[in-house]
Short mmCIF file of C-alpha atoms in Angstrom, two decimals:
data_model
loop_
_atom_site.label_atom_id
_atom_site.label_comp_id
_atom_site.label_asym_id
_atom_site.label_seq_id
_atom_site.Cartn_x
_atom_site.Cartn_y
_atom_site.Cartn_z
CA MET A 124 113.97 66.85 123.11
CA LEU A 125 111.76 69.91 122.88
CA LYS A 126 108.18 69.17 121.95
CA GLN A 127 106.95 71.07 118.89
CA ILE A 128 104.15 73.40 119.93
CA SER A 129 101.63 74.15 117.22
CA ARG A 130 99.29 77.11 117.40
CA GLU A 131 96.46 78.32 115.28
CA HIS A 132 97.31 81.15 112.91
CA LYS A 133 96.01 84.29 114.55
CA VAL A 134 96.85 87.94 114.85
CA ARG A 135 99.37 89.02 117.44
CA LYS A 136 98.27 91.11 120.41
CA PHE A 137 100.39 94.22 120.16
CA HIS A 138 100.63 97.61 121.78
CA GLN A 139 103.58 99.84 121.08
CA ALA A 140 105.22 101.83 123.86
CA LYS A 141 104.31 105.50 123.48
CA TRP A 142 106.28 108.12 125.37
CA ASP A 143 105.36 111.36 123.58
CA GLU A 144 109.08 111.99 123.80
CA PRO A 145 110.24 115.52 122.91
CA ILE A 146 113.07 115.96 120.44
CA ILE A 147 116.43 116.27 122.15
CA PHE A 148 116.72 120.05 121.71
CA GLU A 149 113.57 120.48 123.77
CA LEU A 150 115.19 118.58 126.66
CA HIS A 151 117.89 121.26 126.99
CA GLN A 152 118.57 122.47 130.53
CA GLU A 153 121.23 125.15 130.75
CA GLY A 154 124.15 124.02 132.88
CA GLU A 155 123.48 120.30 132.72
CA ARG A 156 126.45 118.20 131.63
CA GLY A 157 126.94 114.63 130.52
CA VAL A 158 130.73 114.87 130.74
CA ILE A 159 132.93 117.42 132.48
CA LEU A 160 136.14 117.64 130.51
CA PRO A 161 139.44 117.95 132.42
CA SER A 162 141.62 120.99 132.01
CA VAL A 163 144.19 120.83 129.23
CA GLU A 164 147.60 119.74 130.49
CA GLN A 165 150.10 122.58 130.80
CA GLU A 166 152.57 120.80 128.52
CA ILE A 167 150.02 120.89 125.68
CA VAL A 168 149.20 124.56 126.38
CA ASP A 169 152.90 125.39 126.21
CA LEU A 170 153.16 123.54 122.91
CA ILE A 171 150.14 124.82 120.98
CA GLY A 172 148.62 127.55 123.14
CA ASP A 173 144.82 127.59 122.97
CA GLY A 174 144.91 125.37 119.87
CA LEU A 175 143.42 127.97 117.55
CA SER A 176 146.71 128.61 115.82
CA ILE A 177 146.65 125.17 114.17
CA ILE A 178 143.09 125.66 112.83
CA PRO A 179 142.76 127.75 109.64
CA GLU A 180 141.03 131.03 110.42
CA GLY A 181 138.18 130.33 107.99
CA MET A 182 137.33 127.11 109.85
CA ARG A 183 137.10 128.62 113.34
CA ARG A 184 133.72 129.13 114.99
CA THR A 185 132.80 132.69 115.88
CA ASP A 186 130.17 131.61 118.42
CA LYS A 187 129.44 128.59 120.61
CA ALA A 188 127.76 125.57 119.07
CA ASN A 189 124.01 125.59 119.76
CA LEU A 190 123.84 122.11 121.29
CA PRO A 191 121.45 120.82 123.97
CA GLU A 192 122.87 120.58 127.49
CA ILE A 193 121.69 117.30 129.02
CA SER A 194 122.89 114.84 131.67
CA GLN A 195 124.01 111.34 130.73
CA ASN A 196 121.05 109.55 132.28
CA ARG A 197 118.55 111.77 130.44
CA VAL A 198 120.35 111.19 127.13
CA LEU A 199 120.20 107.42 127.70
CA ARG A 200 116.53 107.59 128.71
CA HIS A 201 115.70 109.66 125.63
CA TYR A 202 117.21 107.29 123.08
CA LEU A 203 115.97 104.13 124.80
CA ARG A 204 112.44 105.53 124.72
CA LEU A 205 112.75 106.31 121.03
CA SER A 206 114.03 102.77 120.39
CA GLN A 207 110.88 101.40 122.07
CA GLU A 208 108.76 103.39 119.64
CA THR A 209 110.49 101.91 116.60
CA LEU A 210 109.84 98.83 114.49
CA GLY A 211 112.49 97.18 112.35
CA ALA A 212 113.87 93.94 110.99
CA GLY A 213 115.18 92.92 114.41
CA VAL A 214 111.79 93.41 116.09
CA ASN A 215 108.96 92.48 113.73
CA VAL A 216 108.20 90.35 110.67
CA GLU A 217 109.53 92.85 108.15
CA ILE A 218 108.16 91.73 104.79
CA GLY A 219 105.97 94.77 104.18
CA GLN A 220 108.65 97.08 102.79
CA GLY A 221 108.45 95.72 99.25
CA THR A 222 111.33 96.55 96.86
CA CYS A 223 113.65 97.10 99.86
CA THR A 224 114.65 93.47 100.50
CA VAL A 225 114.67 93.80 104.27
CA LYS A 226 116.38 90.62 105.40
CA TYR A 227 118.20 89.34 108.45
CA SER A 228 121.67 90.82 108.85
CA PRO A 229 123.89 88.38 110.77
CA ILE A 230 125.01 89.85 114.09
CA ILE A 231 128.50 88.42 113.66
CA ASN A 232 128.94 90.76 110.69
CA GLU A 233 128.15 93.68 112.99
CA VAL A 234 130.94 92.48 115.29
CA PHE A 235 133.34 92.59 112.36
CA ALA A 236 132.16 96.03 111.24
CA SER A 237 132.40 97.55 114.74
CA SER A 238 135.90 96.21 115.40
CA PRO A 239 138.51 98.91 116.14
CA LYS A 240 140.34 97.54 113.09
CA MET A 241 137.46 99.04 111.09
CA THR A 242 136.32 102.02 113.16
CA GLU A 243 139.85 103.43 113.48
CA LEU A 244 140.58 103.34 109.75
CA HIS A 245 141.04 106.70 108.04
CA PRO A 246 140.37 107.21 104.31
CA LEU A 247 143.62 109.17 103.89
CA GLN A 248 145.86 106.43 105.25
CA ASP A 249 148.69 105.26 103.02
CA ASP A 250 147.88 102.15 100.97
CA GLU A 251 150.63 100.26 102.79
CA THR A 252 148.77 100.61 106.11
CA VAL A 253 145.36 99.38 104.88
CA GLN A 254 146.29 96.28 102.90
CA GLY A 255 143.71 94.18 104.73
CA MET A 256 140.75 96.42 103.86
CA LEU A 257 141.97 96.85 100.30
CA GLU A 258 142.17 93.05 99.99
CA VAL A 259 138.58 92.67 101.25
CA THR A 260 137.41 95.31 98.76
CA HIS A 261 139.29 93.67 95.89
CA ASN A 262 137.93 90.23 96.77
CA LEU A 263 134.37 91.57 96.94
CA ASP A 264 134.96 93.06 93.49
CA MET A 265 135.94 89.55 92.27
CA TYR A 266 132.79 88.02 93.78
CA MET A 267 130.56 90.68 92.24
CA ARG A 268 132.15 90.04 88.84
CA GLU A 269 131.28 86.35 89.12
CA ILE A 270 127.73 87.05 90.32
CA SER A 271 127.00 89.58 87.55
CA GLY A 272 129.35 88.76 84.66
CA MET A 273 130.67 92.34 84.70
CA ASP A 274 134.42 93.05 84.43
CA CYS A 275 135.04 95.59 87.19
CA PHE A 276 133.24 97.09 90.21
CA SER A 277 133.36 100.36 92.15
CA PHE A 278 131.94 100.55 95.68
CA GLN A 279 132.11 104.32 95.88
CA PRO A 280 128.39 105.12 95.35
CA GLY A 281 126.63 105.56 98.69
CA SER A 282 123.22 104.34 97.54
CA GLY A 283 121.35 102.79 94.64
CA THR A 284 120.28 106.22 93.41
CA GLN A 285 123.88 107.42 93.53
CA ALA A 286 124.89 104.35 91.51
CA LEU A 287 122.18 105.18 88.97
CA PHE A 288 123.46 108.76 88.81
CA ALA A 289 126.99 107.43 88.25
CA MET A 290 125.75 105.15 85.45
CA ALA A 291 123.88 108.01 83.75
CA SER A 292 127.12 110.02 84.04
CA ILE A 293 129.07 107.17 82.43
CA VAL A 294 126.56 107.03 79.56
CA ARG A 295 127.08 110.74 78.89
CA LYS A 296 130.86 110.54 79.22
CA TYR A 297 130.99 107.52 76.91
CA HIS A 298 129.04 109.27 74.16
CA GLU A 299 131.14 112.41 74.64
CA SER A 300 134.25 110.33 74.00
CA ASN A 301 132.68 109.21 70.70
CA GLY A 302 131.59 112.70 69.71
CA GLU A 303 127.88 111.82 69.97
CA ALA A 304 126.86 113.45 73.26
CA ASP A 305 124.80 116.21 71.63
CA GLN A 306 123.04 113.82 69.27
CA ARG A 307 122.17 111.19 71.89
CA ASP A 308 119.86 113.02 74.29
CA GLU A 309 117.25 110.37 75.24
CA ILE A 310 117.14 107.70 77.95
CA ILE A 311 114.49 104.99 77.82
CA THR A 312 113.07 103.40 80.99
CA THR A 313 109.86 101.73 82.18
CA ILE A 314 107.02 102.88 84.42
CA PHE A 315 107.49 100.02 86.91
CA SER A 316 111.23 100.58 87.29
CA HIS A 317 112.39 102.67 90.23
CA PRO A 318 111.67 106.43 89.82
CA SER A 319 115.34 107.16 90.50
CA GLN A 320 116.19 105.75 87.08
CA ALA A 321 114.33 108.52 85.31
CA ALA A 322 115.25 111.14 87.90
CA THR A 323 119.02 110.62 87.73
CA ALA A 324 119.01 110.57 83.92
CA ALA A 325 116.97 113.79 83.92
CA VAL A 326 119.51 115.42 86.24
CA LYS A 327 122.14 114.63 83.60
CA GLY A 328 120.03 116.52 81.07
CA TYR A 329 118.40 113.62 79.25
CA LYS A 330 114.89 113.52 77.88
CA ILE A 331 113.07 110.57 79.45
CA ILE A 332 111.01 108.13 77.38
CA THR A 333 108.86 105.82 79.52
CA LEU A 334 107.58 102.43 78.36
CA TYR A 335 104.27 101.24 79.81
CA PRO A 336 103.39 97.55 80.23
CA ASP A 337 101.43 95.39 77.84
CA GLU A 338 98.35 93.45 78.97
CA ASN A 339 100.53 90.88 80.79
CA GLY A 340 102.62 93.43 82.68
CA PHE A 341 105.78 93.14 80.56
CA PRO A 342 107.41 96.27 79.11
CA ASP A 343 106.00 96.67 75.60
CA ILE A 344 108.71 95.57 73.16
CA GLU A 345 106.83 96.92 70.12
CA LYS A 346 106.78 100.38 71.69
CA LEU A 347 110.52 100.08 72.36
CA LYS A 348 111.13 99.39 68.68
CA LYS A 349 109.22 102.56 67.80
CA VAL A 350 111.08 104.90 70.16
CA VAL A 351 114.72 103.81 69.70
CA SER A 352 116.77 105.92 67.32
CA LYS A 353 120.14 107.56 66.84
CA ARG A 354 119.05 109.89 69.66
CA THR A 355 118.97 106.97 72.12
CA ALA A 356 121.78 107.35 74.65
CA GLY A 357 120.76 104.48 76.87
CA PHE A 358 118.17 102.10 78.28
CA VAL A 359 117.80 101.56 82.03
CA VAL A 360 115.47 99.01 83.58
CA ALA A 361 114.91 96.76 86.56
CA ASN A 362 114.15 93.10 85.89
CA PRO A 363 112.07 91.94 87.62
CA GLU A 364 110.34 95.28 87.95
CA ASP A 365 108.49 96.43 91.07
CA THR A 366 105.58 94.20 90.11
CA GLY A 367 107.79 91.14 90.65
CA ILE A 368 107.28 90.12 87.01
CA PHE A 369 110.46 88.92 85.29
CA ASN A 370 110.81 89.80 81.61
CA PRO A 371 112.11 86.67 79.82
CA LYS A 372 112.73 88.67 76.62
CA ILE A 373 115.16 91.11 78.24
CA LYS A 374 117.99 90.05 75.89
CA GLU A 375 115.85 91.18 72.93
CA PHE A 376 115.35 94.58 74.60
CA THR A 377 119.06 95.16 75.14
CA GLN A 378 119.87 94.02 71.59
CA ILE A 379 117.37 96.51 70.13
CA VAL A 380 119.08 99.34 72.02
CA HIS A 381 122.57 98.15 71.13
CA ASP A 382 121.61 98.05 67.45
CA VAL A 383 121.14 101.84 67.49
CA GLY A 384 124.31 102.46 69.51
CA GLY A 385 122.81 102.89 72.99
CA ILE A 386 124.21 101.76 76.34
CA CYS A 387 122.12 99.37 78.47
CA TYR A 388 122.31 99.61 82.25
CA TYR A 389 120.60 97.40 84.80
CA ASP A 390 119.02 98.40 88.10
CA GLN A 391 119.69 95.29 90.18
CA ALA A 392 118.90 96.83 93.54
CA ASN A 393 116.56 93.86 93.96
CA ALA A 394 118.59 90.86 92.78
CA ASN A 395 117.43 88.61 95.60
CA GLY A 396 115.54 86.22 93.35
CA LEU A 397 118.33 85.96 90.76
CA LEU A 398 121.51 85.06 92.68
CA GLY A 399 123.24 82.15 91.03
CA ILE A 400 120.45 81.89 88.43
CA ALA A 401 120.64 84.84 86.03
CA ARG A 402 123.33 87.44 85.35
CA ALA A 403 123.48 90.90 83.83
CA LYS A 404 126.10 89.87 81.26
CA GLU A 405 123.97 87.16 79.64
CA ALA A 406 121.03 89.58 79.53
CA GLY A 407 123.12 91.92 77.39
CA PHE A 408 123.76 94.74 79.87
CA ASP A 409 126.81 97.00 79.79
CA MET A 410 126.47 98.07 83.43
CA CYS A 411 124.61 97.03 86.55
CA PHE A 412 124.53 97.84 90.23
CA PHE A 413 123.62 95.96 93.38
CA ASN A 414 122.49 97.49 96.65
CA LEU A 415 124.65 95.89 99.30
CA HIS A 416 122.04 97.07 101.82
CA LYS A 417 119.41 94.93 100.12
CA THR A 418 120.47 91.70 98.43
CA PHE A 419 123.74 91.38 100.36
CA SER A 420 122.25 91.87 103.84
CA THR A 421 124.01 94.99 105.09
CA PRO A 422 121.50 96.95 107.21
CA HIS A 423 119.42 99.73 105.67
CA ALA A 424 120.26 101.86 108.73
CA SER A 425 117.26 104.17 108.37
CA GLY A 426 118.44 105.63 105.10
CA GLY A 427 122.19 105.25 105.38
CA PRO A 428 125.03 104.61 105.19
CA ALA A 429 124.38 102.38 102.21
CA ALA A 430 126.38 101.08 99.27
CA GLY A 431 125.57 100.80 95.58
CA ALA A 432 128.06 98.40 94.00
CA LEU A 433 128.53 99.58 90.39
CA GLY A 434 129.84 97.11 87.78
CA VAL A 435 130.73 97.64 84.13
CA ILE A 436 132.00 95.70 81.13
CA GLU A 437 135.63 96.17 80.05
CA LYS A 438 135.07 99.03 77.57
CA LEU A 439 133.44 101.16 80.28
CA LYS A 440 136.03 100.53 83.01
CA PRO A 441 137.98 103.75 82.23
CA PHE A 442 134.81 105.76 82.97
CA LEU A 443 134.23 104.42 86.52
CA PRO A 444 134.51 106.70 89.56
CA ALA A 445 138.11 106.80 90.80
CA PRO A 446 139.86 105.29 92.63
CA LEU A 447 139.60 101.54 92.02
CA VAL A 448 141.34 98.89 94.12
CA GLU A 449 143.87 96.90 92.09
CA PHE A 450 146.26 94.04 92.92
CA ASP A 451 149.65 93.60 91.23
CA GLY A 452 150.28 90.11 92.61
CA GLU A 453 152.04 91.40 95.71
CA LYS A 454 150.29 94.53 96.97
CA TYR A 455 146.89 96.17 96.79
CA ARG A 456 146.69 99.82 95.77
CA LEU A 457 144.24 102.57 94.93
CA ASN A 458 144.37 103.50 91.24
CA TYR A 459 143.28 107.08 90.54
CA ASN A 460 144.54 107.07 86.93
CA LEU A 461 141.44 106.20 84.92
CA SER A 462 141.60 107.79 81.49
CA ASN A 463 137.95 108.89 81.23
CA SER A 464 136.74 108.72 84.83
CA ILE A 465 133.52 110.56 85.65
CA GLY A 466 135.29 111.61 88.87
CA GLN A 467 134.12 110.92 92.39
CA VAL A 468 130.40 110.60 93.14
CA ARG A 469 130.95 110.87 96.90
CA SER A 470 133.81 111.50 99.31
CA PHE A 471 136.65 109.01 99.47
CA HIS A 472 136.01 105.30 98.76
CA GLY A 473 132.46 104.48 99.85
CA VAL A 474 131.40 102.75 103.09
CA PRO A 475 134.02 100.14 104.04
CA GLN A 476 131.89 98.69 106.86
CA ASN A 477 129.24 97.71 104.32
CA VAL A 478 131.86 96.29 101.99
CA LEU A 479 133.09 94.11 104.86
CA ARG A 480 129.57 93.02 105.85
CA ALA A 481 128.70 92.01 102.28
CA TYR A 482 132.04 90.20 101.90
CA ALA A 483 131.45 88.23 105.12
CA TRP A 484 127.87 87.40 104.06
CA ILE A 485 129.01 86.00 100.71
CA ARG A 486 131.89 84.06 102.29
CA GLY A 487 129.50 82.61 104.86
CA LEU A 488 127.09 81.35 102.20
CA GLY A 489 129.31 80.29 99.32
CA ALA A 490 128.09 79.81 95.76
CA LYS A 491 125.47 77.20 96.63
CA GLY A 492 124.23 79.30 99.54
CA LEU A 493 123.70 82.30 97.29
CA ARG A 494 121.53 80.24 94.97
CA ASP A 495 119.65 78.89 98.00
CA VAL A 496 118.92 82.49 98.99
CA ALA A 497 117.29 83.15 95.62
CA GLU A 498 115.30 79.92 95.56
CA ILE A 499 113.97 80.34 99.11
CA ALA A 500 113.11 83.99 98.49
CA VAL A 501 111.11 83.03 95.39
CA LEU A 502 109.45 80.15 97.25
CA ASN A 503 108.46 82.42 100.15
CA ASN A 504 107.13 85.04 97.79
CA ASN A 505 104.99 82.64 95.81
CA TYR A 506 103.54 81.09 98.99
CA LEU A 507 102.65 84.59 100.18
CA TYR A 508 101.26 85.40 96.73
CA ALA A 509 98.96 82.36 96.72
CA GLN A 510 97.64 83.08 100.23
CA ILE A 511 97.02 86.80 99.74
CA LEU A 512 94.97 86.17 96.61
CA LYS A 513 92.61 84.20 98.83
CA ILE A 514 91.84 87.33 100.89
CA LYS A 515 88.56 88.98 100.00
CA GLY A 516 89.14 92.22 98.08
CA ALA A 517 92.81 91.55 97.23
CA SER A 518 94.17 91.03 93.73
CA SER A 519 97.37 91.15 91.70
CA PRO A 520 97.26 92.86 88.29
CA TYR A 521 98.63 91.40 85.06
CA ILE A 522 99.73 87.86 84.26
CA GLU A 523 98.80 85.23 86.85
CA GLY A 524 101.27 82.87 88.48
CA GLN A 525 104.37 84.72 87.23
CA ARG A 526 106.13 86.44 90.12
CA LEU A 527 109.70 86.37 91.34
CA GLU A 528 110.83 87.91 94.64
CA GLN A 529 108.01 90.37 95.35
CA VAL A 530 104.52 91.34 94.23
CA ARG A 531 102.63 94.59 93.83
CA TYR A 532 99.09 93.79 94.91
CA SER A 533 95.88 95.84 94.77
CA TRP A 534 92.95 96.52 97.12
CA GLU A 535 90.93 98.07 94.29
CA GLN A 536 87.96 95.75 94.80
CA LEU A 537 88.00 96.15 98.59
CA THR A 538 88.13 99.95 98.28
CA LYS A 539 85.18 100.01 95.87
CA GLU A 540 83.12 97.77 98.17
CA THR A 541 84.04 99.27 101.57
CA GLY A 542 85.60 102.72 101.07
CA VAL A 543 88.69 101.54 102.96
CA THR A 544 91.91 102.50 101.13
CA THR A 545 95.36 101.00 101.04
CA ASP A 546 96.61 103.89 103.21
CA ASP A 547 93.95 103.04 105.81
CA ILE A 548 95.13 99.42 105.85
CA SER A 549 98.74 100.56 106.13
CA ARG A 550 97.96 102.46 109.33
CA ARG A 551 95.87 99.59 110.72
CA MET A 552 98.75 97.14 110.11
CA ALA A 553 100.81 99.22 112.55
CA ASP A 554 98.36 98.10 115.26
CA PHE A 555 99.66 94.56 114.82
CA GLY A 556 103.35 95.46 114.77
CA HIS A 557 103.76 95.28 111.01
CA GLN A 558 105.22 97.56 108.37
CA TYR A 559 103.30 97.86 105.11
CA TRP A 560 104.29 99.81 102.01
CA THR A 561 102.04 100.90 99.18
CA SER A 562 103.94 102.05 96.07
CA HIS A 563 105.83 104.92 94.52
CA HIS A 564 103.69 107.87 93.53
CA PRO A 565 101.73 108.38 91.39
CA TYR A 566 99.97 105.03 91.74
CA VAL A 567 99.82 103.03 88.50
CA VAL A 568 98.29 99.98 90.16
CA PRO A 569 95.15 101.22 91.97
CA GLU A 570 95.18 100.99 95.80
CA PRO A 571 98.55 99.20 95.76
CA PHE A 572 100.58 97.39 98.38
CA THR A 573 103.98 95.82 97.76
CA LEU A 574 105.35 92.90 99.78
CA GLU A 575 108.73 91.14 99.63
CA PRO A 576 109.33 88.30 102.11
CA THR A 577 113.01 87.50 101.24
CA GLU A 578 114.66 84.26 102.36
CA SER A 579 114.87 85.26 106.02
CA TYR A 580 111.34 84.42 107.11
CA SER A 581 109.77 81.11 108.06
CA LYS A 582 106.35 79.84 107.01
CA GLN A 583 105.13 80.72 110.51
CA ASP A 584 106.35 84.32 110.03
CA LEU A 585 104.55 84.56 106.70
CA ASP A 586 101.37 83.09 108.19
CA GLU A 587 101.41 85.72 110.95
CA TYR A 588 101.60 88.51 108.38
CA ILE A 589 98.88 86.91 106.23
CA SER A 590 96.64 86.52 109.29
CA SER A 591 96.95 90.22 110.09
CA LEU A 592 96.07 91.23 106.51
CA THR A 593 93.11 88.82 106.48
CA TYR A 594 91.85 90.14 109.81
CA ILE A 595 91.99 93.75 108.60
CA ALA A 596 90.33 92.93 105.27
CA ASN A 597 87.47 91.31 107.20
CA GLU A 598 87.26 94.41 109.38
CA ALA A 599 86.99 96.56 106.26
CA TYR A 600 83.80 94.70 105.31
CA THR A 601 82.32 94.45 108.83
CA ASP A 602 83.61 97.53 110.68
CA PRO A 603 85.21 99.90 108.14
CA GLU A 604 85.43 102.82 110.59
CA LYS A 605 87.74 100.74 112.79
CA VAL A 606 90.21 100.59 109.90
CA LYS A 607 89.68 104.18 108.75
CA SER A 608 90.36 105.55 112.24
CA ALA A 609 93.53 103.49 112.81
CA PRO A 610 96.08 103.31 114.29
CA HIS A 611 94.85 102.54 117.79
CA ASN A 612 97.79 100.70 119.40
CA SER A 613 100.80 102.36 117.79
CA THR A 614 102.95 105.44 118.35
CA ILE A 615 102.05 106.82 114.93
CA HIS A 616 98.89 108.80 114.23
CA ARG A 617 96.86 109.94 111.27
CA ILE A 618 98.12 113.08 109.58
CA VAL A 619 95.13 115.29 108.88
CA ASP A 620 96.93 117.89 106.77
CA GLU A 621 98.92 115.93 104.18
CA ASP A 622 99.94 119.17 102.48
CA TRP A 623 103.04 118.96 104.68
CA PHE A 624 104.31 116.15 102.44
CA GLU A 625 103.82 118.10 99.21
CA ASN A 626 104.85 121.62 100.24
CA PRO A 627 108.62 122.15 100.65
CA GLU A 628 107.91 125.49 102.34
CA LYS A 629 106.66 123.52 105.33
CA TRP A 630 109.52 121.02 105.50
CA CYS A 631 111.82 121.35 108.54
CA LEU A 632 114.86 119.13 108.16
CA THR A 633 116.76 120.63 111.10
CA TRP A 634 115.92 122.05 114.51
CA ARG A 635 117.12 125.50 113.53
CA LEU A 636 114.94 125.46 110.43
CA TYR A 637 111.96 124.39 112.55
CA LEU A 638 112.49 127.31 114.91
CA LYS A 639 112.79 129.72 112.01
CA LYS A 640 109.74 128.49 110.08
CA THR A 641 107.46 128.21 113.11
CA GLY A 642 108.50 131.64 114.38
CA LYS A 643 109.21 130.29 117.87
CA VAL A 644 112.65 131.87 117.93
CA THR A 645 114.32 134.28 115.54
CA ILE A 646 117.87 133.12 114.88
CA ASP A 647 120.56 133.89 112.39
CA ILE A 648 121.24 130.70 110.38
#
């Protein structure tokens, strides 16, 4: 039997590999090759010539692709070096990316998703040839209905924001069908809900009304009563909000909006503390969405591909993005004939690999396991909450002792006493191999940081993270310049000119755009 080894809680010695690796276009060496392609067989040449005849003229390139020429071993070396400069859920204790629910994604689910049975699927295949994937999608729909209380789900949205956009589109389409679209031009949300809620509604042309919290951190119900009217198209909210505070009066909020004819839709991107405990239906919502890449463990994948599972009650089903997967008792099929569909919100049917991963995760846990996830996530969060409030200079605004799956904390006291800011601490945390997120901008909570431990982490993992925060807070009081000048052991560095973040004229999202904006090379884009 292995002997349990105990060790004192202390910070981890860490130093990230740093290669100063160029981007791949800068590694270009003319004439280098990773693969030398064989000549085309004469039989194929005789059949289709040079191949151009089968490609529509408008789709043919007029010049060679501007791609880097690099040998195989240098390509491998390049990406392995970059991987050594990266932190993630498989490398470090990843509880610092609050609101993102970064949890362990079972490796067996990656085996399923990378199977040729998945990778060789094509979205234009006939329904008869993809019965297995359609069955998985349909069954996941059934599970999501049970988890949420909704009556039908679409997995087409490629992110939570895209699901929010689809829901705002459904709100508009629904009121159009009732002849009230022009009258109902306002969407109500809250300041601690995700900014995408307001942004997507604004894109649909709605005026945004934002509710601020009362003294306990709950959305102010008296202010809601004052702003609802016949102009109210809908109400969108997260519960719990980014503060981690759960609103126990949410049913009263949705009823107030319903009484004036509005639609209520629920941002459940972070449902990790609610599985098997509370549902959207009983809270009075007409729609909700889950991020499969959060609560249901599919990887975040550095911004994609993701999946926002969008569910609605029966009266809104005709407005969902088409197609939906349906089962007639014998076969599964894609139904494109929805009477009031908002149309597609992305190409084809969503991300089937994420649908499969989420399906496998739910099947692996079962109903009791899903509730265990929520209970352990809440337990972990409240242990972390209690320990962080013991750190000098740290606090948590609003009502005490009432947090669900995450908390938005504040270093306001520490900043006033030391001059060290939450951004300084974020960079110093990188020296210990930790991620640390502050908040959406603009900051409502002063000097914020937002942590969400999920169910994946042990007490020892949490203690390691707490020890690092405690160590840095002590540094702020004893050696503030050490924190302000961080990072010291990481690949990242301080950005002196932060105007790059705010000025789109300086953004370079592609190599060609970088060359054009920096003037290094003049090219025709």
